[in-house]
PDB file of C-alpha atoms in Angstrom:
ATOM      1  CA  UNK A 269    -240.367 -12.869 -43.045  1.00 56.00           C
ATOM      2  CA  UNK A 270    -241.777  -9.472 -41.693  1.00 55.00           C
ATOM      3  CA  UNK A 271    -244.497  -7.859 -42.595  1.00 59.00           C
ATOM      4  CA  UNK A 272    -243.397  -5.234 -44.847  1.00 49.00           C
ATOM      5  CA  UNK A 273    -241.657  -7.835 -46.879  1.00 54.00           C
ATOM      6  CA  UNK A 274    -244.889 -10.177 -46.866  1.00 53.00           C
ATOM      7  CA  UNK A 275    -246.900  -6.630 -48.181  1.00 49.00           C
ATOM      8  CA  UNK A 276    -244.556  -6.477 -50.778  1.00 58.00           C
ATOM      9  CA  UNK A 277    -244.598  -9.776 -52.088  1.00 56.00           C
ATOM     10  CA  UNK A 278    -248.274  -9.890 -52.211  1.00 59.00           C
ATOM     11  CA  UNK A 279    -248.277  -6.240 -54.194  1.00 57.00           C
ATOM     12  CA  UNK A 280    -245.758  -7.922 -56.846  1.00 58.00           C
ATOM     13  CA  UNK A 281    -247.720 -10.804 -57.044  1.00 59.00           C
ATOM     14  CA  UNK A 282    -250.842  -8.928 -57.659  1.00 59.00           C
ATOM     15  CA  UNK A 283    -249.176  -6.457 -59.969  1.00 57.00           C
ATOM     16  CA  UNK A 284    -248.149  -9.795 -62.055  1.00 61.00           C
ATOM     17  CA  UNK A 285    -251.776 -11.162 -61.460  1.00 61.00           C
ATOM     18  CA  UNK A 286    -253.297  -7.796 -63.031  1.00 60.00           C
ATOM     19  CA  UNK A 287    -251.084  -7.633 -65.826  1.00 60.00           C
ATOM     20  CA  UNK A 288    -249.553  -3.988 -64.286  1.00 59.00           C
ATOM     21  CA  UNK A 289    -246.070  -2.571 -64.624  1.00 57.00           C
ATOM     22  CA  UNK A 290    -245.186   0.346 -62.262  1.00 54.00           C
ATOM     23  CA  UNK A 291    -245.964   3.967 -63.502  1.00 53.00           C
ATOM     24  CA  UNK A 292    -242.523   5.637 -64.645  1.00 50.00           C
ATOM     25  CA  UNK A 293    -241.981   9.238 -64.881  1.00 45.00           C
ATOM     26  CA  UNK A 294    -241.344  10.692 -68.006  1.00 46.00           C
ATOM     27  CA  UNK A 295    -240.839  14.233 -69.180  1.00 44.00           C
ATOM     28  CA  UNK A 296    -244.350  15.427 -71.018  1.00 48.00           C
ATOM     29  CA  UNK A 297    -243.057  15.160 -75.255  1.00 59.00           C
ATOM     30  CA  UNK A 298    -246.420  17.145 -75.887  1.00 58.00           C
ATOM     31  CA  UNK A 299    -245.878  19.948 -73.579  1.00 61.00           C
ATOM     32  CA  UNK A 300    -244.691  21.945 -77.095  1.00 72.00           C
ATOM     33  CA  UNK A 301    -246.990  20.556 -79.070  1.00 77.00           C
ATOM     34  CA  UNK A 302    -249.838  22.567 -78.111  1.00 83.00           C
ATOM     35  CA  UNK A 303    -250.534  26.579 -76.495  1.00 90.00           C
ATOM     36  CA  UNK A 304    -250.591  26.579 -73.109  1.00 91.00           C
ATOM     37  CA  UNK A 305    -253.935  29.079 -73.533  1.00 93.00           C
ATOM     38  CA  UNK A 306    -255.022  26.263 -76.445  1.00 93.00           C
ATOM     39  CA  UNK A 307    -254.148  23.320 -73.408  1.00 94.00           C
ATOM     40  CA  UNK A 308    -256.352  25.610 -70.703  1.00 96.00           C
ATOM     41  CA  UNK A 309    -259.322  25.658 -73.041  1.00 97.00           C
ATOM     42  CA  UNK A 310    -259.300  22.002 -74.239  1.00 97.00           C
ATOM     43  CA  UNK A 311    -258.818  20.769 -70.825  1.00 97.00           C
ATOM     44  CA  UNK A 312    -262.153  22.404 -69.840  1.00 98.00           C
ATOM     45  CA  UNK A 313    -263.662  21.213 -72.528  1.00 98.00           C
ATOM     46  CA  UNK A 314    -262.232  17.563 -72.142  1.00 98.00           C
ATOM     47  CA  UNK A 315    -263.480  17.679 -68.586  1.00 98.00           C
ATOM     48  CA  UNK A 316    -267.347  19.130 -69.959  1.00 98.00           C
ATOM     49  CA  UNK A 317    -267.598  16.048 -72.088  1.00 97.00           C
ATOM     50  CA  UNK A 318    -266.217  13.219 -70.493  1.00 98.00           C
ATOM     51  CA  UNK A 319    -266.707  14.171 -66.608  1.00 97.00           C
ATOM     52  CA  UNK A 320    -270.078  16.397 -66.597  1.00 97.00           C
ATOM     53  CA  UNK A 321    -271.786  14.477 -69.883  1.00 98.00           C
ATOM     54  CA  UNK A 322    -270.597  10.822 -68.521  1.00 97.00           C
ATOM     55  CA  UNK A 323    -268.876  10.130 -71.935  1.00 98.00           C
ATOM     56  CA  UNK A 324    -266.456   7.652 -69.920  1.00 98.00           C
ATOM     57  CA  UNK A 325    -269.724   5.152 -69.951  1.00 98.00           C
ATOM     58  CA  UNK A 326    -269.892   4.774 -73.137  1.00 97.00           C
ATOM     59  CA  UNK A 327    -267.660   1.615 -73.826  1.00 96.00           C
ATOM     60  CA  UNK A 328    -266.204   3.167 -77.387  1.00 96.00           C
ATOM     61  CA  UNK A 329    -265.533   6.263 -76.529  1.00 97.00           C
ATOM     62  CA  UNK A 330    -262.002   6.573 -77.769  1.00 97.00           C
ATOM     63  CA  UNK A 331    -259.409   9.866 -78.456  1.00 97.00           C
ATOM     64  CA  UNK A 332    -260.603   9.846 -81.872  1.00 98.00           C
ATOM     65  CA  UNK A 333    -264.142  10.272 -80.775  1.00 98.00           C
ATOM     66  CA  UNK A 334    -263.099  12.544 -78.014  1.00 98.00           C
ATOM     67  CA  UNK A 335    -261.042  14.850 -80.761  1.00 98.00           C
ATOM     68  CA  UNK A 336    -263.859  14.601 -83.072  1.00 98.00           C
ATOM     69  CA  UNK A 337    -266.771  16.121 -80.121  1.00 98.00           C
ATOM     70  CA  UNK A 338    -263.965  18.834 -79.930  1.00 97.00           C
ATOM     71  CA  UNK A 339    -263.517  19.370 -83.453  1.00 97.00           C
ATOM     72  CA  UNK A 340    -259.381  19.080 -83.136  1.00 96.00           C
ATOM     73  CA  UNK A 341    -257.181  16.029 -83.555  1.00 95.00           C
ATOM     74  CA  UNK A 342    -256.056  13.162 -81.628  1.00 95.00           C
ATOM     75  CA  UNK A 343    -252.164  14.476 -80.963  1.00 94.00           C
ATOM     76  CA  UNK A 344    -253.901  17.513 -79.402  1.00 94.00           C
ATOM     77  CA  UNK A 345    -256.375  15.216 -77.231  1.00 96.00           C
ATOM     78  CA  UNK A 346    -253.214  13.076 -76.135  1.00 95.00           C
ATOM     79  CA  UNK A 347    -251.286  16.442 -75.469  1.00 94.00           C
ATOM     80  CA  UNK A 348    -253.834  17.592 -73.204  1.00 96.00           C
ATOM     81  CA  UNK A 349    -254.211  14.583 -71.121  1.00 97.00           C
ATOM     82  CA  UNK A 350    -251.024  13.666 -70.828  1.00 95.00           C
ATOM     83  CA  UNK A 351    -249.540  17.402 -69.667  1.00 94.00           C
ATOM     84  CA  UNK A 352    -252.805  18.545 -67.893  1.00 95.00           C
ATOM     85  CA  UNK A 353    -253.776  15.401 -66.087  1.00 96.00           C
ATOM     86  CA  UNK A 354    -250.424  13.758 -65.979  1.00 95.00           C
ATOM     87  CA  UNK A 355    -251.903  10.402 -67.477  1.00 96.00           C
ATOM     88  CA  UNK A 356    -252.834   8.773 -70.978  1.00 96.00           C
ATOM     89  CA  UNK A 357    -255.883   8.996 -72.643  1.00 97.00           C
ATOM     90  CA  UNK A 358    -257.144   4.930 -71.083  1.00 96.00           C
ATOM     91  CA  UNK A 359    -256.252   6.161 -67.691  1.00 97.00           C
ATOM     92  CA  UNK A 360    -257.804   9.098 -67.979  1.00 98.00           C
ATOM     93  CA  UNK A 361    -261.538   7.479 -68.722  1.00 98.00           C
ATOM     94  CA  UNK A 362    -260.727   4.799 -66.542  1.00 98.00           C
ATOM     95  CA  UNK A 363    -260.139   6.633 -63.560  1.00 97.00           C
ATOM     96  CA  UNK A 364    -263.660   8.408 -63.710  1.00 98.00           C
ATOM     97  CA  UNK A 365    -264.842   4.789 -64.629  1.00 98.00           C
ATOM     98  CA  UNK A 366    -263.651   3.440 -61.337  1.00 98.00           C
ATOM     99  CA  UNK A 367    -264.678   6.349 -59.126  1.00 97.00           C
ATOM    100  CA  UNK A 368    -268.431   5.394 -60.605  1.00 98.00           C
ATOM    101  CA  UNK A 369    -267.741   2.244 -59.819  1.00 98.00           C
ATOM    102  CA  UNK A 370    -266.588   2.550 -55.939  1.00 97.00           C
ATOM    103  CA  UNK A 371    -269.873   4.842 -55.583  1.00 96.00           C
ATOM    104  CA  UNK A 372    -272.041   1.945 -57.426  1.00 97.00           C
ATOM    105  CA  UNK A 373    -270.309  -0.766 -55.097  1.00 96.00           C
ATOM    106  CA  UNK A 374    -271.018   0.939 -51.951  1.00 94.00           C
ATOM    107  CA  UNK A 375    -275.004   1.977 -52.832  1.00 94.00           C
ATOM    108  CA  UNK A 376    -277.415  -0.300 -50.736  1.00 92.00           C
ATOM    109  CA  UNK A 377    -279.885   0.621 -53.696  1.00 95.00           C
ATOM    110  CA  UNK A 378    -277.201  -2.043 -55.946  1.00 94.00           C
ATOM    111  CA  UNK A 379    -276.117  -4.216 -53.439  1.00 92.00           C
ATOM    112  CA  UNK A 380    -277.416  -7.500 -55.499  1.00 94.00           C
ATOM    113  CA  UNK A 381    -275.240  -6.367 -58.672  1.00 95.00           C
ATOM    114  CA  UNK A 382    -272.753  -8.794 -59.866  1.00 96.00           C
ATOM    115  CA  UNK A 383    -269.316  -7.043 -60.167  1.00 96.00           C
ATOM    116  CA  UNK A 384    -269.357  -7.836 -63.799  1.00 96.00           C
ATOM    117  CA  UNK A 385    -272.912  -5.339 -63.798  1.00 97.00           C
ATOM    118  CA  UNK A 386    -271.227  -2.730 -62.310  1.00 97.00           C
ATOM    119  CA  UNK A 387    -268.100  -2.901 -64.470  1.00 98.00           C
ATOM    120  CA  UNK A 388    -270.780  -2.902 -67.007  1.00 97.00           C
ATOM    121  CA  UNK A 389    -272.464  -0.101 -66.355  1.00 97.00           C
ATOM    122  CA  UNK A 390    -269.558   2.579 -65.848  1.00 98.00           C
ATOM    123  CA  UNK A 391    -268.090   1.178 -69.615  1.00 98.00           C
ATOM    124  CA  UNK A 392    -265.697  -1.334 -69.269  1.00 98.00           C
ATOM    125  CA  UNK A 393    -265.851  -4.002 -71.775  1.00 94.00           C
ATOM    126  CA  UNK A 394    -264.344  -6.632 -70.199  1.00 94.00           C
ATOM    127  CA  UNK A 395    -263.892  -8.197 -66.659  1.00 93.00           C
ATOM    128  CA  UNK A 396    -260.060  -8.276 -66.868  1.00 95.00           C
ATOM    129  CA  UNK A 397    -259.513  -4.548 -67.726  1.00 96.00           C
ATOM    130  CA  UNK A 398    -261.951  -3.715 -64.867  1.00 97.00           C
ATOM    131  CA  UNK A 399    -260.519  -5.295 -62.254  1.00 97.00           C
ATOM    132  CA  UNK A 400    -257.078  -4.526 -63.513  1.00 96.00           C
ATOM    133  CA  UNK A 401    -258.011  -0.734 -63.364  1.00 97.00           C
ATOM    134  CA  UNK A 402    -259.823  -0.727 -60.360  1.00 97.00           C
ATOM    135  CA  UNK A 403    -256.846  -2.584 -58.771  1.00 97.00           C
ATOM    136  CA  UNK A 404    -254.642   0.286 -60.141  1.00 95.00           C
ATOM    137  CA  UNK A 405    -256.224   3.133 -58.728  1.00 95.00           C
ATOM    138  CA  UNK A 406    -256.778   1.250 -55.287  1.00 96.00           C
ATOM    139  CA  UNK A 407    -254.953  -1.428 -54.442  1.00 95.00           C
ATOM    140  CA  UNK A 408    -257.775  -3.607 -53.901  1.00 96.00           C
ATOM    141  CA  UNK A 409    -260.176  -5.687 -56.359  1.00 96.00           C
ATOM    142  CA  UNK A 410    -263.741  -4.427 -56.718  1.00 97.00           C
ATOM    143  CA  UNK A 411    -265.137  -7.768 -54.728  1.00 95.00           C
ATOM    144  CA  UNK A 412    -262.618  -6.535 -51.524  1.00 95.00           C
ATOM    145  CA  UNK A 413    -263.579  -3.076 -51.957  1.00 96.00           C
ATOM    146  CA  UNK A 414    -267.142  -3.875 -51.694  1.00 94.00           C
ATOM    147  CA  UNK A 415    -266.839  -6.427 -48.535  1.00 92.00           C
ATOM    148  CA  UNK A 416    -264.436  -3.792 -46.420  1.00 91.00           C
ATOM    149  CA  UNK A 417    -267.270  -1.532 -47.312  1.00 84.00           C
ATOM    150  CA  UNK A 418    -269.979  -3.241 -46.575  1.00 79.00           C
ATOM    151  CA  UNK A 419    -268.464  -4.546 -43.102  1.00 72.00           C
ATOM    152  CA  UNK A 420    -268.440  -1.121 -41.438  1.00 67.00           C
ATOM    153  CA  UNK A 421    -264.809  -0.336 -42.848  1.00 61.00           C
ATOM    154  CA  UNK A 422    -263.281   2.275 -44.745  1.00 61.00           C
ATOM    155  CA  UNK A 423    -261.645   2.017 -47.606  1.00 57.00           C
ATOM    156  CA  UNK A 424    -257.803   2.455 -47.301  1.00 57.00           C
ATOM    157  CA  UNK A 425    -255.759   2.074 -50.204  1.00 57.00           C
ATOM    158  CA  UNK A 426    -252.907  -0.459 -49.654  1.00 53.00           C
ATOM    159  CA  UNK A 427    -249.272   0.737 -50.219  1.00 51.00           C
TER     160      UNK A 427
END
């Protein structure tokens, strides 16, 4: 078997591991739904809360909570997200979840952490949905990410 094949049957079976499906395109149902001035302002204002105030740490911080801090409703939140940043509401938090959590990893100052600390502190609830998020966005678990780290390599997302 060559290589390429070998890389793909290891991706499927860690898609199937992780519980992951892959991403299909779909046309944005919201894009009507909401001003494009109205999606401009939200969108900063999405990006103030949950980005620059670190509301992704907090482990219930859901759309509703999100459209409540804005003071609009959850159709708009999902509009938003899904047109501006071209992913749901979950992925959306997630992703700034595991970008925390690659920084954490790869600080000597929390080298002793147990993975499940780290996943911890950036908001995930549970194990599973950390390492199945982190294994989204890189193609790698959080225990390989830290190891080709910590032995001098960087991190390369696998295809």
């Amino acid at each position: 078997m060559c290589i390429f094949a070998k890389l793909i049957n290891i991706y499927t079976l860690n898609m199937a591991k992780y519980n992951l499906s892959e991403k299909k395109e779909r046309d944005a149902t919201y894009s009507t739904l909401v001003s494009p001035a109205l999606m401009d302002e939200l969108k900063e204002r999405i990006l103030d809360l949950v980005v620059m105030q670190k509301k992704y740490k907090d482990k219930n911080y859901s759309a509703r909570k999100l459209a409540d801090d804005l003071g609009t409703n959850t159709r708009y939140v999902s509009a938003v997200v899904n047109v501006r940043f071209r992913m749901n509401y979950t992925s959306f938090i997630n992703k700034y979840r595991i970008e925390e959590a690659m920084s954490i990893l790869t600080d000597k100052r929390y080298e002793n952490l147990r993975i499940e600390e780290v996943s911890d502190m950036v908001g995930f609830s549970n194990r599973q949905s950390f390492y199945a998020s982190f294994y989204k966005f890189t193609g790698i678990t959080p225990k390989e990410y830290r190891v080709q780290y910590s032995s001098g390599g960087k991190y390369r997302k696998k295809p």
